[in-house]
PDB file of C-alpha atoms in Angstrom:
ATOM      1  CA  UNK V 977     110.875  62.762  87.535  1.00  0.00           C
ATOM      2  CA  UNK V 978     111.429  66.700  87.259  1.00  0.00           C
ATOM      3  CA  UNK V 979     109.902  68.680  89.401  1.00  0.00           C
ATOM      4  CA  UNK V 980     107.693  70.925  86.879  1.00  0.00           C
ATOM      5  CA  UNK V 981     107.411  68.815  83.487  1.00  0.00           C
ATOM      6  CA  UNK V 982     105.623  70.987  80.388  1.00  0.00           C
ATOM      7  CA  UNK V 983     105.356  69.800  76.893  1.00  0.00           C
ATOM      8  CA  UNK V 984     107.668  72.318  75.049  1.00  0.00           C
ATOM      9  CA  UNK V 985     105.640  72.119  71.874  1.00  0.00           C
ATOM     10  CA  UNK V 986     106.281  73.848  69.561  1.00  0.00           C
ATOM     11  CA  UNK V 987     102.708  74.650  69.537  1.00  0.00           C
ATOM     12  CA  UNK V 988     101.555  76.105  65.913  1.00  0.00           C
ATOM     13  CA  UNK V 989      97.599  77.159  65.925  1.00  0.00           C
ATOM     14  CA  UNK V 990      95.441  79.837  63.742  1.00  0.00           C
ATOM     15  CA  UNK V 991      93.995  82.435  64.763  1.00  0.00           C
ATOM     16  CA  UNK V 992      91.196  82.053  66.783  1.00  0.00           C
ATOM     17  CA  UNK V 993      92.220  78.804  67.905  1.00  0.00           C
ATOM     18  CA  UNK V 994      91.900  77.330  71.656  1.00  0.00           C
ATOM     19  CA  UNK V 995      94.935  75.909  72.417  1.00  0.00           C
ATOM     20  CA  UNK V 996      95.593  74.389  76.531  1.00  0.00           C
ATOM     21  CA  UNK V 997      98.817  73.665  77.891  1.00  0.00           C
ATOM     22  CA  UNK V 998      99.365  71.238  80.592  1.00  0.00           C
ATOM     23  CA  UNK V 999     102.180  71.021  83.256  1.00  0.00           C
ATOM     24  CA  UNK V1000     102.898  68.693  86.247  1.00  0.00           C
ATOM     25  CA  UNK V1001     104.461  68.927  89.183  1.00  0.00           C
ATOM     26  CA  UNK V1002     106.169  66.906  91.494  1.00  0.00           C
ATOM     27  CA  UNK V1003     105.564  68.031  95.049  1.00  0.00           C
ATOM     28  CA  UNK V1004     102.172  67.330  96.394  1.00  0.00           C
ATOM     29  CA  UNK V1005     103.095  69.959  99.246  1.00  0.00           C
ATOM     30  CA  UNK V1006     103.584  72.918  96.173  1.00  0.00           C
ATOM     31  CA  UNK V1007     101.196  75.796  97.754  1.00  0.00           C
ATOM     32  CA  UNK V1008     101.609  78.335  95.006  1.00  0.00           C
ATOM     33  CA  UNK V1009     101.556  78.042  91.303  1.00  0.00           C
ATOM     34  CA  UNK V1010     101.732  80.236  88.668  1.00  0.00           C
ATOM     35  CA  UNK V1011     102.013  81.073  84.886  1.00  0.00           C
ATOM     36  CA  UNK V1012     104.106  83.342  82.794  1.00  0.00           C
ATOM     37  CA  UNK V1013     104.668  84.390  79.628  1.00  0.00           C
ATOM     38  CA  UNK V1014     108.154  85.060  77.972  1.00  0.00           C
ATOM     39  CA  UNK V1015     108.353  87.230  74.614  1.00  0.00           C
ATOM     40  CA  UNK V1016     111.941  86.014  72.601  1.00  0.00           C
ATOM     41  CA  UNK V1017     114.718  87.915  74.564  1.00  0.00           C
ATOM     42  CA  UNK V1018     113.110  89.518  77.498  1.00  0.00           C
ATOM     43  CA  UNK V1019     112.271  88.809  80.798  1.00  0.00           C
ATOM     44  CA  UNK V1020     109.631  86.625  82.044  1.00  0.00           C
ATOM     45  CA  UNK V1021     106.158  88.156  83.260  1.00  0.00           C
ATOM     46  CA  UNK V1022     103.612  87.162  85.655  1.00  0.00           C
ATOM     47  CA  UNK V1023     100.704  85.869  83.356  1.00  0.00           C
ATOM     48  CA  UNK V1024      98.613  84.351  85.808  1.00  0.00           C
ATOM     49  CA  UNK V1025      98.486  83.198  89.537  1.00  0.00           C
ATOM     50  CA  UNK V1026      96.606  79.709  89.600  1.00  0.00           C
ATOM     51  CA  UNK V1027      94.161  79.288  92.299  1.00  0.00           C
ATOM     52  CA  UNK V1028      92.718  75.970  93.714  1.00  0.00           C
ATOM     53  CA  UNK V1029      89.107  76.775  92.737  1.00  0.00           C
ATOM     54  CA  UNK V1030      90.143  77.978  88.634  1.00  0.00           C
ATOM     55  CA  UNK V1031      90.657  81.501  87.572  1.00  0.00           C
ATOM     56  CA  UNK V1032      90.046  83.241  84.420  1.00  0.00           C
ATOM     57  CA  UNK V1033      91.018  86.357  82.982  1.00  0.00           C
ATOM     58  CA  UNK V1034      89.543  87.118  79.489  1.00  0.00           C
ATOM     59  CA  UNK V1035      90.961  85.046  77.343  1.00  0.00           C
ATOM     60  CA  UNK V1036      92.769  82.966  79.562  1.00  0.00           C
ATOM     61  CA  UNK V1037      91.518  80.356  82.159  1.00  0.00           C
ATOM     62  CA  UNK V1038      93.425  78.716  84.605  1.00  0.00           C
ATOM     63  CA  UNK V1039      92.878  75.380  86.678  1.00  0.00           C
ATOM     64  CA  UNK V1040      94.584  73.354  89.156  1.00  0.00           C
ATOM     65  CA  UNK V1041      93.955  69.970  89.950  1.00  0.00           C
ATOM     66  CA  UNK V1042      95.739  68.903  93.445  1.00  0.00           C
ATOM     67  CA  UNK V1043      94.702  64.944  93.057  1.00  0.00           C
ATOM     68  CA  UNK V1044      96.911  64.869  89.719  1.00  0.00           C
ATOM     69  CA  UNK V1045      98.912  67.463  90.525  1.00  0.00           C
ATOM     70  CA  UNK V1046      98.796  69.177  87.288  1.00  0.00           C
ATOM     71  CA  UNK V1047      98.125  72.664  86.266  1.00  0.00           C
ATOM     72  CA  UNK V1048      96.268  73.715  83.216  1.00  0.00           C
ATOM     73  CA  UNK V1049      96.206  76.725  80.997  1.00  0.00           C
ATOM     74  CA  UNK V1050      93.430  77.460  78.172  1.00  0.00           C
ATOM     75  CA  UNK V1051      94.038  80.259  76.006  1.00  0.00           C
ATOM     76  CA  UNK V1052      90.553  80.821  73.532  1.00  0.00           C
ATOM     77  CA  UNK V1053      90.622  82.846  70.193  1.00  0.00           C
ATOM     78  CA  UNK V1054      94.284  83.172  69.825  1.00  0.00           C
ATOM     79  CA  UNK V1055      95.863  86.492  68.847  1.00  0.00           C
ATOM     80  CA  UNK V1056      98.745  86.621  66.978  1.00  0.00           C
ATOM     81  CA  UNK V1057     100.456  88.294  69.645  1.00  0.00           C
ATOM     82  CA  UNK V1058      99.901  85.627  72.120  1.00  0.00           C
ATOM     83  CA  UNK V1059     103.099  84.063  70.235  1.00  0.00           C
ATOM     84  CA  UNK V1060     105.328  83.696  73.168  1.00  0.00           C
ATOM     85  CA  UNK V1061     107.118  80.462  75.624  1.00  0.00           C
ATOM     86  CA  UNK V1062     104.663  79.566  78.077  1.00  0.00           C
ATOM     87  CA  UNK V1063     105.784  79.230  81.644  1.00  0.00           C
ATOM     88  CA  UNK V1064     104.319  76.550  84.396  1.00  0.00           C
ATOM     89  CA  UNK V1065     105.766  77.363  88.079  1.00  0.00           C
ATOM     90  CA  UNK V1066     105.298  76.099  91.595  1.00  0.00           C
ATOM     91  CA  UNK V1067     106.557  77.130  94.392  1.00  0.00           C
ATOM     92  CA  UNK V1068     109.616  75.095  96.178  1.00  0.00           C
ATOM     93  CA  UNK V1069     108.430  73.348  99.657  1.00  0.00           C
ATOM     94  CA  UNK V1070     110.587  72.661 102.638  1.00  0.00           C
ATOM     95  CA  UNK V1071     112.576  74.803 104.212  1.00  0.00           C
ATOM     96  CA  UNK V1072     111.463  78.480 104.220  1.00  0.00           C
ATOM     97  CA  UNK V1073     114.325  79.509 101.540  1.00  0.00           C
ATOM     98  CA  UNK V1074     113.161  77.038  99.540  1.00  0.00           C
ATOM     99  CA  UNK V1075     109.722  78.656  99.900  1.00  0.00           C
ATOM    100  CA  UNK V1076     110.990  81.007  98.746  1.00  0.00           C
ATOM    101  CA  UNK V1077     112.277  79.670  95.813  1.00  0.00           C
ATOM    102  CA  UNK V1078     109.838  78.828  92.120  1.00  0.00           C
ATOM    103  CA  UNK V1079     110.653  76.024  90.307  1.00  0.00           C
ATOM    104  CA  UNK V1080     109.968  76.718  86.720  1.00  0.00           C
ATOM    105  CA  UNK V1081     109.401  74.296  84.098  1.00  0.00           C
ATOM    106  CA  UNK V1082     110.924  74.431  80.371  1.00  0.00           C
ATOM    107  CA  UNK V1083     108.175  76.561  78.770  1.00  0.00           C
ATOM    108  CA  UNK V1084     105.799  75.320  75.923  1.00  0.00           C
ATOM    109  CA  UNK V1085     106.204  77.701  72.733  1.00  0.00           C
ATOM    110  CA  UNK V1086     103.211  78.939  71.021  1.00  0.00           C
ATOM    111  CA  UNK V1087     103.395  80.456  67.742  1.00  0.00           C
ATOM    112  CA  UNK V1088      99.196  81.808  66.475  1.00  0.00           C
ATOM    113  CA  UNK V1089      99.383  81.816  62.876  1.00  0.00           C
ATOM    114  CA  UNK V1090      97.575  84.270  60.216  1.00  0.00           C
TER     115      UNK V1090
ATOM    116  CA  UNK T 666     105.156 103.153  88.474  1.00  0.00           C
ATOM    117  CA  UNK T 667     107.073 100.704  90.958  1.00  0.00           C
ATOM    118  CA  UNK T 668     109.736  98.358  88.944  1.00  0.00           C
ATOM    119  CA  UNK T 669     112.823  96.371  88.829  1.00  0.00           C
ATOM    120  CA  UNK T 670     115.616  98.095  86.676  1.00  0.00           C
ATOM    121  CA  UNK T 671     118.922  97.100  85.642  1.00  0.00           C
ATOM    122  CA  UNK T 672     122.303  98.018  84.315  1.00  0.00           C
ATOM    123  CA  UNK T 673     123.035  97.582  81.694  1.00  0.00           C
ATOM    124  CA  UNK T 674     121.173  96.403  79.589  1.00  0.00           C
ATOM    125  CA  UNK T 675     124.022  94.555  77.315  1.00  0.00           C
ATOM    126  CA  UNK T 676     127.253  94.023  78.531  1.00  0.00           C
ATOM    127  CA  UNK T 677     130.258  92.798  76.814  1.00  0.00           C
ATOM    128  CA  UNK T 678     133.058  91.620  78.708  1.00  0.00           C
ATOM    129  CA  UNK T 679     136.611  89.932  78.032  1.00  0.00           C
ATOM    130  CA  UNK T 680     137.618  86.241  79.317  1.00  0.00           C
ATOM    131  CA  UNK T 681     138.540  86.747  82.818  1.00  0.00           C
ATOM    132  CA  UNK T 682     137.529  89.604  83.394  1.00  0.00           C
ATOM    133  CA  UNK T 683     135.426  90.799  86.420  1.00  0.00           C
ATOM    134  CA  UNK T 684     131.963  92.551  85.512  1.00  0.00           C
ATOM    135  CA  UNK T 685     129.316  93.291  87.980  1.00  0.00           C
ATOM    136  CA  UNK T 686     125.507  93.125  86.978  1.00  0.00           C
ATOM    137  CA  UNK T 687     123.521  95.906  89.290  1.00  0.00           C
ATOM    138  CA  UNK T 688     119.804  95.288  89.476  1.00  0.00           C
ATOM    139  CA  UNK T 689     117.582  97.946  91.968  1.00  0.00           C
ATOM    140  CA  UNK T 690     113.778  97.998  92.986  1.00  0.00           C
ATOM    141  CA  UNK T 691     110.980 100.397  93.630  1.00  0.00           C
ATOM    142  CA  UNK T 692     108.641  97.491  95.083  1.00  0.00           C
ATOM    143  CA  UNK T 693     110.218  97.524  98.507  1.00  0.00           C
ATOM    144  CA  UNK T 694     109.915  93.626  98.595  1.00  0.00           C
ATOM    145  CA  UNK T 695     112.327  92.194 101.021  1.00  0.00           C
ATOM    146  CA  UNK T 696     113.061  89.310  98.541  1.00  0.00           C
ATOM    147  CA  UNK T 697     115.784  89.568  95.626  1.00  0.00           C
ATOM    148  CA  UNK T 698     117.177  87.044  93.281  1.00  0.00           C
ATOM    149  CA  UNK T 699     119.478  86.850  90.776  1.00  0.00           C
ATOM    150  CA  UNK T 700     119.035  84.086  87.948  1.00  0.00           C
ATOM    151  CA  UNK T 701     121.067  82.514  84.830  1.00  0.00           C
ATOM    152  CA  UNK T 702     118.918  82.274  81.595  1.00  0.00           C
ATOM    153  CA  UNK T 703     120.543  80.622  78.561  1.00  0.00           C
ATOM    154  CA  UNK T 704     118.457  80.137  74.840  1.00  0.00           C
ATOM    155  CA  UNK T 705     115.793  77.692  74.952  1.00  0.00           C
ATOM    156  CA  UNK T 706     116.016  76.885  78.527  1.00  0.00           C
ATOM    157  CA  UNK T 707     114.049  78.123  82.019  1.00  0.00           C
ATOM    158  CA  UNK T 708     115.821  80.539  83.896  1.00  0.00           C
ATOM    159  CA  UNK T 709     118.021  78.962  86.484  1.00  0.00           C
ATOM    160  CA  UNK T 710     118.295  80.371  90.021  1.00  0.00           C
ATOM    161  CA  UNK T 711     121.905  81.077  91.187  1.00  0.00           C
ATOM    162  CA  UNK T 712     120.818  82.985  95.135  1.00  0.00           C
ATOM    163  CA  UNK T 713     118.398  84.811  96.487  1.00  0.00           C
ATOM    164  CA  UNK T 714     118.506  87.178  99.542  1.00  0.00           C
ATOM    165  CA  UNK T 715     115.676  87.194 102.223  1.00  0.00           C
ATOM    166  CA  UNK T 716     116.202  90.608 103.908  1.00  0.00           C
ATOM    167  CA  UNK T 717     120.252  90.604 104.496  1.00  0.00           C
ATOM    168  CA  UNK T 718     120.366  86.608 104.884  1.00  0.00           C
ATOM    169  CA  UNK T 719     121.995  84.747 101.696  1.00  0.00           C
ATOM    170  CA  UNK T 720     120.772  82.075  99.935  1.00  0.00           C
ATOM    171  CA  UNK T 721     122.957  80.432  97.429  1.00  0.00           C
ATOM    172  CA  UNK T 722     122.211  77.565  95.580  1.00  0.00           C
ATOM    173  CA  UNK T 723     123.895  74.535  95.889  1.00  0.00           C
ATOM    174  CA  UNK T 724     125.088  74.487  92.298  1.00  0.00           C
ATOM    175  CA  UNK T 725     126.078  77.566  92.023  1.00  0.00           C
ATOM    176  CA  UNK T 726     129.873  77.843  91.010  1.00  0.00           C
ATOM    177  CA  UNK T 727     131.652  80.146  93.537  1.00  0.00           C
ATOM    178  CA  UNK T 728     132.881  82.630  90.314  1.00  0.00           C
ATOM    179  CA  UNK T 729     129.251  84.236  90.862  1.00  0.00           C
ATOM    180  CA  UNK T 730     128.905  86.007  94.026  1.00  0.00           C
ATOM    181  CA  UNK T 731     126.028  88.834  95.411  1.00  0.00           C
ATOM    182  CA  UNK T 732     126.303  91.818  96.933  1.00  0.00           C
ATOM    183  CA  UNK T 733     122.969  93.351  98.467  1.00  0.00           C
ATOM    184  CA  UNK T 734     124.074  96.872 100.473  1.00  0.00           C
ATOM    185  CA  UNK T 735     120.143  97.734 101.065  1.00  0.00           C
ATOM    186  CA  UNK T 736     116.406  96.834 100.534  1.00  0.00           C
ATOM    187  CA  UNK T 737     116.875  98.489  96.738  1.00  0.00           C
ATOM    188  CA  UNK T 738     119.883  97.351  95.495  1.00  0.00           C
ATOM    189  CA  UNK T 739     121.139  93.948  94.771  1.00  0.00           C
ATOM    190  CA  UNK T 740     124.478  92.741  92.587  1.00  0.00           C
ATOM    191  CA  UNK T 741     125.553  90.198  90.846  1.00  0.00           C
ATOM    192  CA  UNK T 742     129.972  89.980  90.364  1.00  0.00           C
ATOM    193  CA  UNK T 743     131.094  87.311  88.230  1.00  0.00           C
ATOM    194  CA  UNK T 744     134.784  87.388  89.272  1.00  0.00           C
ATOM    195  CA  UNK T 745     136.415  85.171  86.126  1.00  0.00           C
ATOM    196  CA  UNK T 746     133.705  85.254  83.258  1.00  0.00           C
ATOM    197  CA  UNK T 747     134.032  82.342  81.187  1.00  0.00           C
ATOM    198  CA  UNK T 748     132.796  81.761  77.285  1.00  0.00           C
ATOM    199  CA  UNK T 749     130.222  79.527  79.440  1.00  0.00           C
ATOM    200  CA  UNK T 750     128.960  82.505  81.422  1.00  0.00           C
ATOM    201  CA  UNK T 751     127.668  84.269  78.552  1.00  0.00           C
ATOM    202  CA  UNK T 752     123.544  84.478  79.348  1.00  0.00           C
ATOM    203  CA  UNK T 753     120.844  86.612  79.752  1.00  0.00           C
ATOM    204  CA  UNK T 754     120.721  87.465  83.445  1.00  0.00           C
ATOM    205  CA  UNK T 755     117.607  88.371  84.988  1.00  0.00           C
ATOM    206  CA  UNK T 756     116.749  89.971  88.819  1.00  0.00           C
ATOM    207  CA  UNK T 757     113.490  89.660  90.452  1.00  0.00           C
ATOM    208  CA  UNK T 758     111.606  90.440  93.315  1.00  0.00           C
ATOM    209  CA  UNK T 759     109.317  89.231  95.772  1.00  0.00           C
ATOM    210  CA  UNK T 760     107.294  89.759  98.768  1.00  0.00           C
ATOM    211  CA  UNK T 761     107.663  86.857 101.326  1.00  0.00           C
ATOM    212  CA  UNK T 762     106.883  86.044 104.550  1.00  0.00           C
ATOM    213  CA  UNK T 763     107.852  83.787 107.370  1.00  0.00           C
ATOM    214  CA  UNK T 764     105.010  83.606 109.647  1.00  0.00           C
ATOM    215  CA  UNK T 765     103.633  80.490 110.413  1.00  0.00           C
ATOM    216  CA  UNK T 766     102.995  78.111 107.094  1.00  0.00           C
ATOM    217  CA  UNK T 767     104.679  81.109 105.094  1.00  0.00           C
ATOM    218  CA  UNK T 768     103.084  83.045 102.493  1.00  0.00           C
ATOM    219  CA  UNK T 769     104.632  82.959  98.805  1.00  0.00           C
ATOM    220  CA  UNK T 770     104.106  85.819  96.511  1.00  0.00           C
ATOM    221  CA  UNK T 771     105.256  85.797  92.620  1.00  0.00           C
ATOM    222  CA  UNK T 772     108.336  87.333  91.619  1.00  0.00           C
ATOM    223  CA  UNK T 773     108.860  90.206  89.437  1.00  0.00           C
ATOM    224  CA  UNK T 774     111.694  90.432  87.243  1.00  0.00           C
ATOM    225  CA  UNK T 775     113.768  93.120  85.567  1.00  0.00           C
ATOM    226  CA  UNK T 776     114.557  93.320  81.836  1.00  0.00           C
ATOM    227  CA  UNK T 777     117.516  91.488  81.910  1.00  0.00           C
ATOM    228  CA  UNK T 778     121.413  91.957  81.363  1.00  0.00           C
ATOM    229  CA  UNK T 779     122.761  90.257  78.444  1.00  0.00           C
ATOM    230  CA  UNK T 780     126.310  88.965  79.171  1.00  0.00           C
ATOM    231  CA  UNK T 781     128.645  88.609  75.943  1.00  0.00           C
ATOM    232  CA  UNK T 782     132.025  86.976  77.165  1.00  0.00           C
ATOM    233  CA  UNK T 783     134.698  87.602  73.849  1.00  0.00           C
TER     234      UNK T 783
END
């Protein structure tokens, strides 16, 4: 089993569409986990930290269930320029470098159509 | 405003031939890492440096090597480029801790060098 699994999609929604992504992970000791969005050709950027009781910011909401061990992102009323790969990422456990260290899944691609 | 910048942007090397990557940081975080992104795939760690202490990862091949002179400034030399080599190579930064139970911060990352290898 990897240790952060994400459907890559490609995800194609309208406009104004909801659209939730779901990721798993594979360490049940993972104490940080986080989101990020990457536009074609440039660097990744922090979308989201994901907190144990659910966070939101607009348009985006974030949840974390422990018992599964899976992390969820909800993005409502899609914009066209929320077109971008989709980034799940936990924290390594073990050793403090590897706490050091994210583990980042594949990415799920999201292209918001007119 | 506090950032992660690096140099250059695109690079275009020769087989074989040595380039070094130079990646620097405003944020004063005491963690720096240098990663390997090729298309369609998640950006894949090659080290990191805690403070002055180096972290390499196991997989790593020993052509890439870091340099990190002070809390700013970190490099990346890749001594023999190969056509494999050519990548989109990205520096971030973090804030992290080793007190008790550790505290993990998110990472930051620079635009990026591009790596051609002709």
């Amino acid at each position: 089993r990897k240790e952060v699994e994400q459907d890559p999609g490609p995800f194609n929604v309208p406009e104004g569409a909801t659209v939730a992504f779901n990721c798993t992970y594979s360490n049940s000791a993972s104490q940080s986990f986080f989101w990020y969005r990457q536009d074609c050709r440039k660097e990744p950027k922090l979308l989201m930290s994901v907190y144990s009781s659910g966070n939101e910011d607009g348009r985006f909401t974030a949840q974390l269930n422990r018992a599964s061990q899976y992390i969820s992102l909800l993005i409502r009323d899609s914009k066209l320029s929320d077109s971008a790969t989709y980034l799940c990422v936990v924290n390594g456990m073990g050793n403090a470098g590897n706490n050091r260290k994210l583990i980042w899944g594949l990415g799920t691609s999201l292209a918001v159509n007119p | 405003d506090a950032m992660v910048i690096q140099n250059p942007r695109y690079q275009v090397t020769q087989f074989g031939k040595p380039v070094t990557l130079s990646c620097s940081q405003t944020l004063n975080h005491n963690v720096m890492y240098w990663y390997q992104q090729k298309s369609s795939q998640a950006p894949k760690l090659l080290f990191h440096y805690y403070d002055k202490d180096f972290n390499n990862e196991a997989d790593t091949p020993d052509n890439f090597q870091s340099r990190r002179p002070n809390t700013s400034f970190c490099f990346l030399d890749i001594r023999s480029p190969g056509l494999g080599d050519a990548a989109m190579y990205l520096c971030a930064t973090s804030w992290a801790s080793l007190a008790a139970g550790g505290s993990y911060n998110e990472q930051f990352f620079g635009p990026g060098t591009r790596l051609t290898v002709l």
